[in-house]
Amino acid sequence: MQLFKRYFLPRLVQYLLVTFLGINAAFFIPRLFPSDPVLETIGAIRSQGTYLDPATVEEFIEDLRELYGLEGTLGQQYTSFWKRLFRGDLGISLFQFPEPVLGLIGKALPWTVGLLLTSTLASWLLGLMVGGIAGYRPDRPWVRALDALSMLIRPLPYYIFAFLLLILFAYVLPWFPLGGGSSIGWRPEPSLRFLGDLARHAFLPFLSLTVLGTASMYQMTKLVVQNLNAEEFVQYAQLGGVKGRVIIFKYVLRNAMLPLFTNLVLSLGQIFGGALITEIVFSYPGLGTLTYHAVVSGDYNLILGVTTISVVAVTTGILFSDLVYPLLDPRVRYR
Amino acid sequence: MRVLGDLFRDFRFAVSFGVLVVLVGLVALSAFSPYDPTRWLQVPKDLPPSREHPLGTNSKGQDVFWQATFAIRNSLLVALIAAVLSRAIAVLIGLVAGFRGGMADRLLMFITDSFLVMPLFLFIVLLAMLLKNRLSLTGLGLLLGIFGWAWDARVIRSQVLSLRERGFTKTAILSGTKTLPLVSKEYIPHVLPIIFSTLINNMSWAIGMEITLAILGLLNMDIPTLGVMLQWAISYQALLLGYWWWYLTPTVLAVLLFIALYWLSVSISEYLDPRSRVQRVGAR
């Protein structure tokens, strides 16, 4: 109970506040700008060569206003926005009319979450272990090689790195498919061949996110561990003849993990954005590719829906990580 | 001069400095371009690199080399605007939060943390979508600048928090120094190194974002930037058609730029940190 009051309650309040702010931003930003999504949609339809007579345009404007939730005063729009949100109604997509936005997001979200979860977990564990050993023995030749490699990979942004992998492993060496989540025409089935196909399509996006994540995790871990090496408890363990492997994994990494975990939690929003960008490169059928289609077709409802759901997803991910943190840090548990 | 000599001993600094000099040279060359970068069909289409066109020509009938000089110029311009604006915001928030403390600190840090954890990419896309076709290079720089400050504001705040507890702050306050001169004369020099190294990192972030927005088709496609160049190459299927000189030029330039900026920032901040400097150049 003490833990709940002291640790969880402030975080829960912050979670609700940040989520509320983020959703509000998604509501207000489009309304702060002079550009009218309704007129732009009509302009887009017209520029495709469709003729619309004035009466139809009037009717269409009415319909679109209702569709976009732009009817009535700002106050009315605001209350109806929240009412609809709680009913899980994010409006209807224009790019795949009349599919509801929530349905499209529901189909895309599992792909993104799966990609994000596996690659973040993999890069976190890999970076922590390799970085830990490297920080403990910084003079080995393989550590120097890894340092050089991470210095080359770390600065590359998600888009460029994914694009390089795409050129290399899909065009120059056609080992992996150019894009998509699974081969066209395949039905989901629990067969080995289908799972293999899924893995083949997921491999490059996964590799891209994992390598970038590992490079930065490796560097951070190495830095933290190098600073810990000078601490008395490590030197005492060394003098006491504790094996190097035990010192790294039981002594050093357990301490190094805490700041690194906080760092991971704070950069979750960025990693999420990176996953979306990577999906766009490989046309992986998650939220990123959905965002791409929404942008290209000027689908405001869809982009607002994706933004709202992403805010909730990321802040919930952070809240969840905060709940896990006491398991790692005994100082939070007992005090 | 000795500082520069010490810095050049680090090969990362030397390499990245060299790369940046070459890139800035290309930017300067853009002023002498024989072609207008916005016009099509200036030269024969789809030629591979030759003496006349060192990096070939593209399917729009433009010379890739001269196009690239404009692209680097514009991308760097956007990055500089974004980085300078976001530095200004970060310094202001970091200084005020760190120095005032209390309620102001808590409020500002709440805003900062909210910015930090939000999926900013989607908000930037949303804004760029609303401003579509009206977004100039300056506008894009400012837009990115509004979003790129949160992490660095936190870093500056924690620096100021430690400065505030040092003896010279108390001496200054007791001898009647006003807040503004104290902050601008005494604190700014201390946070200047952080401002500089985060400026470089932020430029890198802004260029990455610019490339992504261009790929989404949210930038003015007539003004060449690294992202716009790449987007044209992709939309003309340069990958499938094997016009490697077209899509590789912006990609390789971007990779060189990102690595050079990163190495420069790492090298400088290592030099500024006394512990790692002693390791590198020895105690003097």
Coordinates of C-alpha atoms in Angstrom, one line a residue, chain A residues 14 17-18 21-22 25-26 29-30 33 35 40 151-152 154-157 159-160 163-164 166-167 171 178 219 227 263 266 269-270 272-273 276-277 280 291-292 294-296 298-300 303-304 306-307 310-311 314-315 318, chain B residues 12 109-111 113-114 116-123 125-127 129-132 134 147 151 154 204-205 207-209 211-212 215-218 230-231 234 237 239-240 247-248 250-251 254-255 258-259 262-263 266 275:
Chain A
Q14 CA 1.0 11.8 -14.6
L17 CA -2.5 14.0 -17.5
V18 CA 0.0 13.4 -20.3
L21 CA -2.8 16.5 -23.1
G22 CA -1.7 14.4 -26.0
A25 CA -3.2 18.3 -28.9
A26 CA -4.5 15.9 -31.6
I29 CA -3.8 21.3 -33.7
P30 CA -5.9 20.8 -36.9
F33 CA -4.8 26.1 -38.7
S35 CA -6.5 25.1 -43.9
E40 CA -9.1 20.2 -49.2
M151 CA 30.2 4.6 -34.2
L152 CA 29.2 4.1 -37.8
R154 CA 24.5 4.9 -34.3
P155 CA 24.2 8.2 -36.1
L156 CA 22.1 6.9 -39.0
P157 CA 18.4 7.8 -38.8
Y159 CA 14.8 6.0 -42.7
I160 CA 18.3 5.9 -44.1
F163 CA 16.7 2.1 -46.9
L164 CA 20.3 0.9 -47.0
L166 CA 16.5 -2.6 -48.4
I167 CA 18.9 -1.8 -51.2
Y171 CA 17.7 -5.4 -54.6
L178 CA 10.8 -5.9 -51.2
Q219 CA 27.3 2.4 -26.3
N227 CA 32.0 4.2 -14.8
N263 CA 16.4 6.0 -20.6
L266 CA 11.8 8.0 -21.9
G269 CA 8.0 7.6 -28.0
Q270 CA 11.0 8.1 -30.3
F272 CA 7.7 4.1 -31.7
G273 CA 8.2 6.8 -34.3
L276 CA 6.6 3.7 -38.0
I277 CA 9.3 5.1 -40.3
I280 CA 7.1 2.8 -44.4
T291 CA 0.0 6.6 -41.7
Y292 CA 1.7 6.7 -45.1
A294 CA -3.5 8.4 -44.8
V295 CA -0.9 11.2 -45.7
V296 CA -0.8 10.4 -49.4
G298 CA -5.1 13.3 -47.3
D299 CA -7.3 11.2 -44.9
Y300 CA -7.5 13.5 -41.9
I303 CA -4.3 10.4 -39.3
L304 CA -6.0 11.9 -36.3
V306 CA -3.6 7.0 -35.6
T307 CA -2.2 9.9 -33.6
S310 CA -0.5 6.1 -30.7
V311 CA -0.5 8.6 -27.8
V314 CA 3.0 5.0 -26.0
T315 CA 1.9 6.5 -22.6
I318 CA 5.5 3.9 -20.3
Chain B
R12 CA 37.3 11.1 -35.8
M109 CA 9.5 19.8 -16.5
F110 CA 6.0 18.4 -16.8
I111 CA 5.7 20.1 -20.2
D113 CA 8.4 15.3 -20.2
S114 CA 5.2 15.4 -22.1
L116 CA 9.7 13.7 -24.5
V117 CA 7.3 10.8 -24.3
M118 CA 4.8 11.8 -27.1
P119 CA 5.1 10.1 -30.5
L120 CA 6.3 13.4 -31.9
F121 CA 6.8 12.0 -35.4
L122 CA 3.0 11.7 -35.8
F123 CA 2.4 15.3 -34.6
V125 CA 3.4 14.7 -39.8
L126 CA 0.0 16.0 -38.8
L127 CA 1.2 19.6 -38.8
M129 CA -0.1 17.8 -43.6
L130 CA -2.1 20.8 -42.5
L131 CA 0.6 23.2 -43.8
K132 CA 1.2 21.2 -47.0
R134 CA 2.7 26.3 -47.8
F147 CA 9.7 19.8 -31.4
W151 CA 15.8 16.3 -24.1
R154 CA 16.5 18.5 -19.3
S204 CA 21.3 15.5 -37.5
W205 CA 17.8 14.8 -36.1
I207 CA 17.8 16.3 -41.4
G208 CA 16.6 12.8 -40.7
M209 CA 13.1 14.2 -40.1
I211 CA 14.1 13.2 -45.3
T212 CA 11.2 11.3 -43.8
I215 CA 9.4 10.6 -48.5
L216 CA 5.8 11.1 -47.3
G217 CA 5.4 13.7 -49.9
L218 CA 4.8 16.5 -47.4
L230 CA 15.5 10.6 -52.8
Q231 CA 11.7 10.8 -53.0
I234 CA 12.0 6.4 -55.5
Q237 CA 11.4 3.6 -59.7
L239 CA 15.8 1.3 -57.8
L240 CA 14.1 -1.1 -60.2
Y247 CA 19.2 7.1 -55.6
L248 CA 22.7 6.5 -54.2
P250 CA 21.4 11.6 -51.8
T251 CA 21.7 8.4 -49.7
A254 CA 23.2 11.8 -46.1
V255 CA 25.1 8.9 -44.6
F258 CA 25.2 12.0 -40.4
I259 CA 28.4 10.2 -39.5
Y262 CA 28.0 12.6 -35.0
W263 CA 31.7 12.1 -34.9
V266 CA 31.3 13.0 -29.9
R275 CA 38.4 13.0 -17.7

